[in-house]
Structure formats: C-alpha cells, structure tokens
Protein backbone atom coordinates (compact mmCIF):
# COMPACT_ATOMS: atom_id res chain seq x y z
CA MET A 1 -16.70 2.18 -9.75
CA ASP A 2 -16.42 -0.19 -6.46
CA PRO A 3 -17.05 2.69 -3.44
CA GLU A 4 -14.44 0.66 -1.23
CA VAL A 5 -11.47 1.42 -3.60
CA SER A 6 -10.27 3.94 -5.95
CA LEU A 7 -6.55 4.36 -8.10
CA LEU A 8 -4.84 7.36 -7.09
CA LEU A 9 -1.92 6.85 -9.76
CA HIS A 10 -1.14 4.38 -11.84
CA CYS A 11 1.87 3.80 -14.18
CA ASP A 12 0.91 3.45 -18.27
CA PRO A 13 0.44 -0.16 -19.67
CA LEU A 14 3.80 -2.28 -20.26
CA GLN A 15 5.88 0.78 -17.90
CA PRO A 16 5.77 0.08 -14.62
CA LEU A 17 8.65 1.40 -12.25
CA GLY A 18 11.48 -0.14 -10.67
CA GLU A 19 13.60 1.10 -7.65
CA GLN A 20 15.55 3.45 -9.61
CA HIS A 21 12.84 5.50 -10.81
CA ILE A 22 11.28 6.17 -7.15
CA HIS A 23 12.30 8.89 -4.98
CA VAL A 24 11.28 9.96 -1.82
CA ASP A 25 11.42 13.74 -0.29
CA ILE A 26 10.77 12.81 4.05
CA SER A 27 10.22 15.29 6.45
CA ASP A 28 8.20 16.30 9.23
CA ARG A 29 6.18 18.89 7.38
CA PHE A 30 4.28 16.10 5.78
CA ASN A 31 3.22 14.04 9.30
CA ARG A 32 -0.24 14.01 10.65
CA GLN A 33 -2.22 17.48 11.57
CA SER A 34 -2.90 17.97 14.95
CA PHE A 35 -5.68 19.16 17.53
CA PRO A 36 -6.14 18.42 21.39
CA GLU A 37 -9.67 16.84 21.15
CA ILE A 38 -8.24 13.95 18.24
CA GLU A 39 -5.18 13.77 20.63
CA GLN A 40 -7.25 12.63 23.26
CA HIS A 41 -9.65 10.24 20.98
CA ILE A 42 -6.15 7.63 19.86
CA GLU A 43 -5.37 7.71 23.32
CA ALA A 44 -9.31 6.65 24.14
CA VAL A 45 -8.94 4.08 21.19
CA TRP A 46 -5.71 2.63 22.17
CA SER A 47 -6.39 2.04 25.85
CA ASP A 48 -9.23 0.35 24.61
CA ARG A 49 -7.56 -2.22 21.79
CA VAL A 50 -4.60 -2.53 24.33
CA THR A 51 -7.06 -3.33 26.82
CA LYS A 52 -8.83 -6.15 24.92
CA GLU A 53 -5.48 -7.13 22.75
CA PRO A 54 -2.22 -6.65 25.33
CA TRP A 55 -0.32 -8.05 22.19
CA LEU A 56 -0.69 -5.08 19.85
CA PHE A 57 2.45 -2.75 19.73
CA ASN A 58 3.09 0.84 18.32
CA GLY A 59 4.87 0.24 15.91
CA ALA A 60 6.21 3.03 13.34
CA LYS A 61 5.10 3.66 9.55
CA PHE A 62 5.51 5.88 7.17
CA ARG A 63 2.85 8.35 6.24
CA LEU A 64 2.37 9.19 2.53
CA HIS A 65 1.15 12.34 2.21
CA SER A 66 0.77 12.86 -2.06
CA ALA A 67 2.87 11.28 -5.24
CA VAL A 68 4.57 13.49 -7.93
CA LEU A 69 5.01 11.54 -11.08
CA SER A 70 6.72 13.67 -13.80
CA VAL A 71 8.63 12.92 -16.76
CA MET A 72 12.09 12.93 -17.75
CA GLU A 73 13.34 14.59 -21.11
CA LYS A 74 16.89 14.46 -22.23
CA GLY A 75 17.87 15.48 -18.51
CA PRO A 76 15.72 18.46 -17.27
CA VAL A 77 12.25 17.03 -15.49
CA ALA A 78 9.14 18.00 -16.71
CA GLU A 79 6.23 17.72 -14.23
CA GLN A 80 3.68 15.70 -16.16
CA ALA A 81 1.49 15.10 -13.31
CA VAL A 82 1.05 16.09 -9.72
CA GLN A 83 -1.47 14.12 -7.56
CA ASN A 84 -2.08 14.69 -4.07
CA LEU A 85 -4.02 12.47 -1.52
CA THR A 86 -5.95 15.47 -1.08
CA HIS A 87 -7.65 15.37 -4.64
CA ALA A 88 -8.49 11.69 -4.27
CA GLN A 89 -11.29 12.72 -1.87
CA HIS A 90 -13.37 15.35 -3.78
CA GLY A 91 -15.77 12.85 -5.22
CA GLU A 92 -14.83 13.46 -8.13
CA GLY A 93 -14.06 9.46 -8.86
CA ASP A 94 -11.11 7.85 -10.09
CA LEU A 95 -8.33 10.51 -10.19
CA VAL A 96 -6.00 9.22 -11.93
CA GLU A 97 -2.63 9.85 -13.74
CA SER A 98 0.05 8.50 -15.84
CA ALA A 99 3.20 8.98 -17.71
CA ASP A 100 2.95 9.63 -21.64
CA LYS A 101 4.89 6.82 -22.97
CA SER A 102 4.55 7.84 -26.32
CA LYS A 103 7.92 9.67 -26.69
CA ASP A 104 11.04 6.90 -26.76
CA GLU A 105 13.18 9.93 -25.07
CA GLN A 106 11.07 10.33 -21.90
CA SER A 107 11.58 7.99 -18.56
CA CYS A 108 8.85 8.40 -15.32
CA VAL A 109 10.00 9.53 -12.03
CA LEU A 110 7.64 9.24 -8.63
CA THR A 111 8.10 11.43 -5.17
CA LEU A 112 7.08 10.22 -2.84
CA GLN A 113 6.23 12.87 -0.14
CA LEU A 114 6.63 10.76 3.06
CA GLY A 115 6.13 11.75 6.56
CA LEU A 116 5.64 9.58 9.73
CA THR A 117 3.10 8.15 11.51
CA CYS A 118 2.21 4.65 13.72
CA TYR A 119 0.20 2.16 14.18
CA LYS A 120 -1.64 3.91 17.12
CA ASP A 121 -2.54 7.25 14.92
CA TYR A 122 -4.45 4.63 12.40
CA LEU A 123 -6.14 3.00 15.09
CA GLY A 124 -7.47 6.65 16.38
CA THR A 125 -7.90 7.97 12.90
CA ASN A 126 -8.22 6.15 9.31
CA TRP A 127 -9.80 3.44 11.52
CA SER A 128 -11.80 5.53 13.64
CA ARG A 129 -15.98 5.80 13.98
CA GLU A 130 -14.04 9.59 13.65
CA ALA A 131 -12.24 9.30 10.57
CA GLY A 132 -15.44 11.32 8.74
CA ARG A 133 -15.47 14.03 11.11
CA LEU A 134 -11.60 14.43 10.57
CA GLN A 135 -11.79 14.21 7.05
CA SER A 136 -14.52 16.95 7.05
CA HIS A 137 -12.53 19.17 9.52
CA GLY A 138 -9.20 18.44 7.21
CA GLN A 139 -10.98 20.10 4.42
CA ASN A 140 -12.48 22.90 6.21
CA GLU A 141 -9.68 23.41 8.11
CA CYS A 142 -6.58 22.73 6.00
CA ALA A 143 -8.07 21.88 2.01
CA ASP A 144 -6.79 18.65 2.36
CA PRO A 145 -9.20 16.00 3.59
CA GLN A 146 -6.47 13.65 4.70
CA ALA A 147 -4.32 16.08 6.81
CA PHE A 148 -5.86 14.53 10.13
CA LEU A 149 -5.58 10.87 9.66
CA ALA A 150 -2.38 8.84 9.69
CA GLN A 151 -2.57 7.67 6.14
CA PRO A 152 0.31 4.96 6.66
CA LEU A 153 1.88 4.14 3.38
CA GLY A 154 0.98 -0.12 2.71
CA VAL A 155 2.06 -2.43 0.00
CA GLY A 156 0.90 -5.01 -1.77
CA ALA A 157 2.20 -7.54 -4.28
CA VAL A 158 0.75 -8.90 -7.51
CA MET A 159 2.81 -12.29 -7.69
CA ALA A 160 2.96 -14.49 -10.24
CA THR A 161 4.20 -18.10 -10.66
CA ALA A 162 6.28 -19.24 -13.30
CA ASP A 163 3.13 -20.76 -14.69
CA GLY A 164 1.71 -17.16 -15.02
CA ASP A 165 -1.00 -17.80 -12.30
CA VAL A 166 -1.13 -15.07 -9.46
CA VAL A 167 -1.61 -16.03 -5.41
CA LEU A 168 -4.23 -14.42 -3.85
CA LEU A 169 -4.68 -15.37 0.52
CA ARG A 170 -7.63 -16.37 2.61
CA ARG A 171 -7.43 -14.05 5.22
CA SER A 172 -7.68 -15.78 8.68
CA GLN A 173 -9.89 -14.70 11.62
CA LYS A 174 -7.37 -13.64 13.77
CA VAL A 175 -6.43 -10.86 11.36
CA ALA A 176 -7.63 -7.50 12.73
CA GLU A 177 -8.88 -5.91 9.24
CA ALA A 178 -10.66 -8.30 6.44
CA ALA A 179 -10.53 -11.40 8.37
CA GLY A 180 -11.89 -13.86 6.03
CA MET A 181 -11.84 -12.30 2.76
CA LEU A 182 -9.11 -12.44 -0.17
CA ASP A 183 -6.03 -10.47 -0.23
CA VAL A 184 -2.80 -10.16 -2.41
CA PRO A 185 0.40 -10.87 -0.31
CA GLY A 186 1.07 -7.48 1.54
CA GLY A 187 1.70 -5.27 4.56
CA HIS A 188 4.03 -2.43 5.51
CA PRO A 189 7.53 -0.79 4.74
CA GLU A 190 8.96 -0.47 8.26
CA PRO A 191 11.40 2.97 9.13
CA LYS A 192 12.49 0.54 12.07
CA MET A 193 14.79 -0.85 9.93
CA LEU A 194 16.42 2.55 9.16
CA CYS A 195 17.10 3.53 12.62
CA PRO A 196 18.86 0.30 14.19
CA GLY A 197 18.39 0.57 18.29
CA VAL A 198 15.83 3.47 18.24
CA SER A 199 12.75 2.63 20.21
CA GLU A 200 10.00 2.79 17.83
CA GLU A 201 8.55 6.09 19.85
CA ALA A 202 11.72 7.73 18.68
CA ILE A 203 11.97 7.17 15.19
CA CYS A 204 11.30 10.87 13.77
CA ALA A 205 11.91 12.19 9.98
CA ASP A 206 15.24 13.76 11.32
CA LEU A 207 16.49 10.35 11.71
CA LEU A 208 15.77 9.87 8.20
CA GLN A 209 17.46 12.79 6.58
CA GLY A 210 20.09 11.14 4.06
CA LYS A 211 18.90 7.97 3.88
CA GLU A 212 16.53 8.45 1.08
CA ARG A 213 17.31 5.64 -0.95
CA ALA A 214 17.33 3.67 1.89
CA VAL A 215 13.79 4.25 2.29
CA VAL A 216 12.81 3.61 -1.15
CA SER A 217 14.92 0.27 -0.81
CA GLU A 218 13.22 -0.41 2.24
CA ILE A 219 9.74 -0.30 0.05
CA PHE A 220 10.80 -1.96 -2.09
CA SER A 221 12.27 -5.32 -0.11
CA SER A 222 9.21 -4.77 2.37
CA VAL A 223 7.39 -6.51 -1.08
CA CYS A 224 9.44 -9.23 -1.17
CA ALA A 225 9.60 -9.65 2.59
CA GLU A 226 6.16 -9.86 2.87
CA ILE A 227 5.60 -11.93 0.43
CA SER A 228 8.16 -14.78 1.80
CA ASP A 229 7.07 -14.83 5.05
CA GLU A 230 2.97 -14.97 3.89
CA VAL A 231 3.78 -17.20 1.22
CA ASN A 232 6.57 -18.96 2.77
CA VAL A 233 8.27 -18.81 -0.90
CA PRO A 234 12.23 -18.04 -0.65
CA ILE A 235 13.09 -14.76 -1.46
CA SER A 236 16.18 -15.40 -4.00
CA SER A 237 12.82 -17.10 -6.01
CA LEU A 238 11.34 -13.61 -6.38
CA SER A 239 11.96 -11.12 -9.28
CA LYS A 240 12.76 -7.12 -8.66
CA PRO A 241 9.25 -5.87 -7.71
CA LEU A 242 7.89 -3.57 -10.11
CA PHE A 243 5.92 -0.74 -8.94
CA MET A 244 2.12 -0.81 -10.65
CA GLY A 245 0.74 2.37 -9.13
CA ILE A 246 -1.52 3.14 -5.92
CA ALA A 247 -4.31 2.18 -4.58
CA LEU A 248 -6.79 3.52 -1.80
CA ASN A 249 -9.10 1.94 0.77
CA HIS A 250 -11.79 3.44 1.47
CA THR A 251 -13.19 1.52 4.01
CA SER A 252 -9.68 3.26 6.03
CA ALA A 253 -11.11 6.48 5.23
CA GLY A 254 -8.46 5.86 1.93
CA ARG A 255 -5.71 4.37 3.51
CA PRO A 256 -3.14 4.12 1.13
CA SER A 257 -1.48 1.58 -0.42
CA ALA A 258 1.42 0.74 -3.16
CA GLU A 259 0.97 -2.01 -5.57
CA PHE A 260 3.50 -4.01 -7.25
CA TYR A 261 4.43 -6.72 -9.80
CA VAL A 262 6.34 -9.78 -8.90
CA ARG A 263 7.14 -12.81 -10.51
CA CYS A 264 8.75 -16.18 -8.80
CA THR A 265 10.68 -18.79 -10.39
CA LEU A 266 8.56 -21.70 -8.17
CA THR A 267 5.87 -23.66 -10.27
CA THR A 268 2.02 -22.98 -9.35
CA GLU A 269 2.30 -26.60 -7.47
CA GLU A 270 5.94 -25.74 -6.22
CA VAL A 271 4.35 -21.88 -4.23
CA ARG A 272 1.81 -24.27 -3.13
CA ASP A 273 4.02 -27.23 -1.94
CA PHE A 274 6.40 -23.92 0.03
CA TYR A 275 2.60 -22.35 1.40
CA ARG A 276 1.62 -25.48 2.94
CA HIS A 277 4.64 -25.89 5.23
CA GLY A 278 3.51 -22.52 7.08
CA GLY A 279 6.01 -19.89 7.14
CA PRO A 280 6.59 -16.61 10.09
CA GLU A 281 3.17 -15.57 8.60
CA ALA A 282 1.35 -18.56 8.67
CA HIS A 283 -1.39 -17.48 10.89
CA GLU A 284 -2.19 -14.39 8.99
CA SER A 285 -4.24 -17.01 6.49
CA THR A 286 -5.88 -20.25 6.01
CA GLU A 287 -6.17 -20.82 2.24
CA ILE A 288 -4.04 -20.11 -1.15
CA LEU A 289 -6.08 -19.79 -4.08
CA PHE A 290 -4.36 -19.12 -7.93
CA LEU A 291 -5.77 -17.56 -10.58
CA SER A 292 -4.91 -17.47 -14.22
CA ARG A 293 -3.70 -14.44 -16.36
CA ALA A 294 -7.01 -14.89 -18.04
CA LYS A 295 -9.03 -15.13 -14.93
CA MET A 296 -7.29 -12.33 -13.50
CA PHE A 297 -8.48 -9.93 -16.18
CA GLN A 298 -12.18 -10.98 -16.66
CA LEU A 299 -12.15 -9.82 -12.57
CA ASN A 300 -14.75 -6.98 -12.30
CA GLU A 301 -17.84 -5.74 -9.56
CA HIS A 302 -20.04 -8.31 -11.07
CA SER A 303 -17.55 -11.19 -10.58
CA PRO A 304 -18.87 -13.54 -8.12
CA LEU A 305 -15.08 -13.21 -6.57
CA TRP A 306 -14.73 -9.74 -6.52
CA SER A 307 -17.52 -9.50 -3.47
CA GLU A 308 -14.56 -12.28 -1.67
CA MET A 309 -11.93 -9.74 -2.25
CA CYS A 310 -10.91 -6.97 0.29
CA PRO A 311 -9.97 -3.49 -1.03
CA SER A 312 -6.35 -4.11 -1.00
CA ALA A 313 -7.10 -7.24 -3.24
CA LYS A 314 -9.32 -4.83 -5.57
CA GLY A 315 -7.04 -1.94 -5.67
CA ALA A 316 -3.77 -4.47 -6.84
CA VAL A 317 -6.18 -6.29 -9.65
CA LEU A 318 -7.45 -3.48 -10.60
CA LEU A 319 -3.81 -1.81 -11.29
CA TYR A 320 -2.48 -5.52 -12.58
CA GLN A 321 -4.73 -4.99 -15.37
CA ARG A 322 -3.99 -1.28 -16.50
CA VAL A 323 -0.42 -2.07 -15.98
CA MET A 324 0.59 -5.16 -16.99
CA PRO A 325 -1.73 -6.22 -20.09
CA ASP A 326 1.12 -8.27 -21.68
CA CYS A 327 3.08 -9.56 -18.33
C-alpha cells in the first residue's frame, strides 16, 4: 500500500451514502488538545508564514475527531463498526470498516464527530516539522496520536462526465501543497457559511449547536461548490454527491478527507470547454485531464500516472475502485 495514503473508512460496493444517511455530533470536546509549547510553536509558524505570504488568512475549519458507521435494522440502530482516527495511526495498515449490505432490511448511517479548528493550527501541527513529535505525545498522553493535531476535514470529488470520464486537475505551482501534482477537485466545508456575521476567530462549537443538519448540508454542498469553482462547470449540471469514504493523507500527518462521487450531465468536451474559459479558482490548476472508467480501475502504485498524483487524489481513486465498481 502507498505510504502516503490510507483509508479510514469506506462504504460497501454499490452502497455510497447520500446526505440523509450522514449525521454529525459537533462539540468542543472534539477540538484539538493543547499544551503551552505547541501553542508557542503554532504562533511562530503562523507569524513566519504571514510574513512571507501576507495574503494568508486564518479561516475556521471543521475538525474530524472520529467516524462511526452503524447499521439500521427495522428501526433500532445496531452499531456495526467504530473507526476512530486514533486506530488508523497504529501502523496496522489499512484499517477500514464497511457496512454489510447482505440484508435488504438494513441501511447504513454514518456519524461524524466534529470539533472546530483553523488553518493556522493546521500549519502549526499537521503541516509542521513537529507533527511526528505531536503524534508521539498524543499517543503517550491521550492514547490518541491525533489528539494535538488540527485534523481539518477536507472534501474531494471523483467527478464523472456524461461520457463516463473522470476529471483530474494539474495543480499549479502557486498552491501551497502538492504543486504540480494531479488532484481531484476538492477543498473544505466552511463553518463560516453557518455563522453569518460572525468573525472566523469567533466561530465556536456552541454557535453550531442545533445546526447539525446544516453542517451536513454544508459538507455536501461544499463538494459541488469546489467542483464548480475549480472546473468552472455550472452547479446545476452536477448530481447530488454520494459519500464513498474517508481517506487519510500521511504527508500531512493523517489529515482526513471525505471523498464523494458526483455525476455531471455535461460531456467530456463540454467540461473541457468550460474549464478553458476559467473560473473563480482557475489559478489553482494549469491543466485538466480525463481518465476513462477502465483507466481509473487500472490505476495502482505501479502505474506511471500514480506517481504524479497527490495523496488526496490517490485516496479518492482507491475509494472509487472499492465503492463504485459498476457506476
């Protein structure tokens, strides 16, 4: 298995989850743990980055603490699998759980335990030279290697055209991470969308209490918004996203990303034409590529193209291969 990526959780083949099957539990109990030395380090890293890149701003993000996949049987929920981010860091390879689809009377429910974090904390923890030490400290102090890491929840999309081709984007040299690499469209859901009039720094879990369904909606809608901004296709041309699973990026200390499958009503050539005209985030990529369904299923560590893909794209491909074999 590629050391850059692993799967925290995936749905069964042919059973991706729609928005109605996702629930969130949001609380400051799921925020990053803290101690004085790391706070000083975060501030120093941020000060240095802002000095070099004064356009940076510290946006609020959702923090993934854990994911619980359950099975609904005739009403009562019987927990089938609990996959915590802690377990995925114990060197046991791909620890994944999936829902058993053998019983017609069962349906899956995924609960995401979310806290809040921010971009500044991400740069000073997951993306820091201290990430390994923080993971060791988290294991020793909290029995959770990720306890002191920001762990912002990202989203990514395997977007298929009407012709069945999947979209990949060549990241520009101007982006902060994975410059020049191939990626799927993606980004982050934004807590600020649910807290109008509140500054990014003032957003907290208490403000999101009672808005759990809105949080789920933001996660799903952010997928289509990122596709529209990066590929420049109309949101009206995109299907409702289907959740395939969660991948972990080990080049940034196991940062999680929820990966989705989205169909587009436009043909490959129509999508190419829209992309050429540019969009709100055209500066983030320099090239669009299309892979046939057959080529997507041929991708693996030994494929020449694999080495050009960033970890988030690899995670999306692995989930697509597992969950959407007949899409």
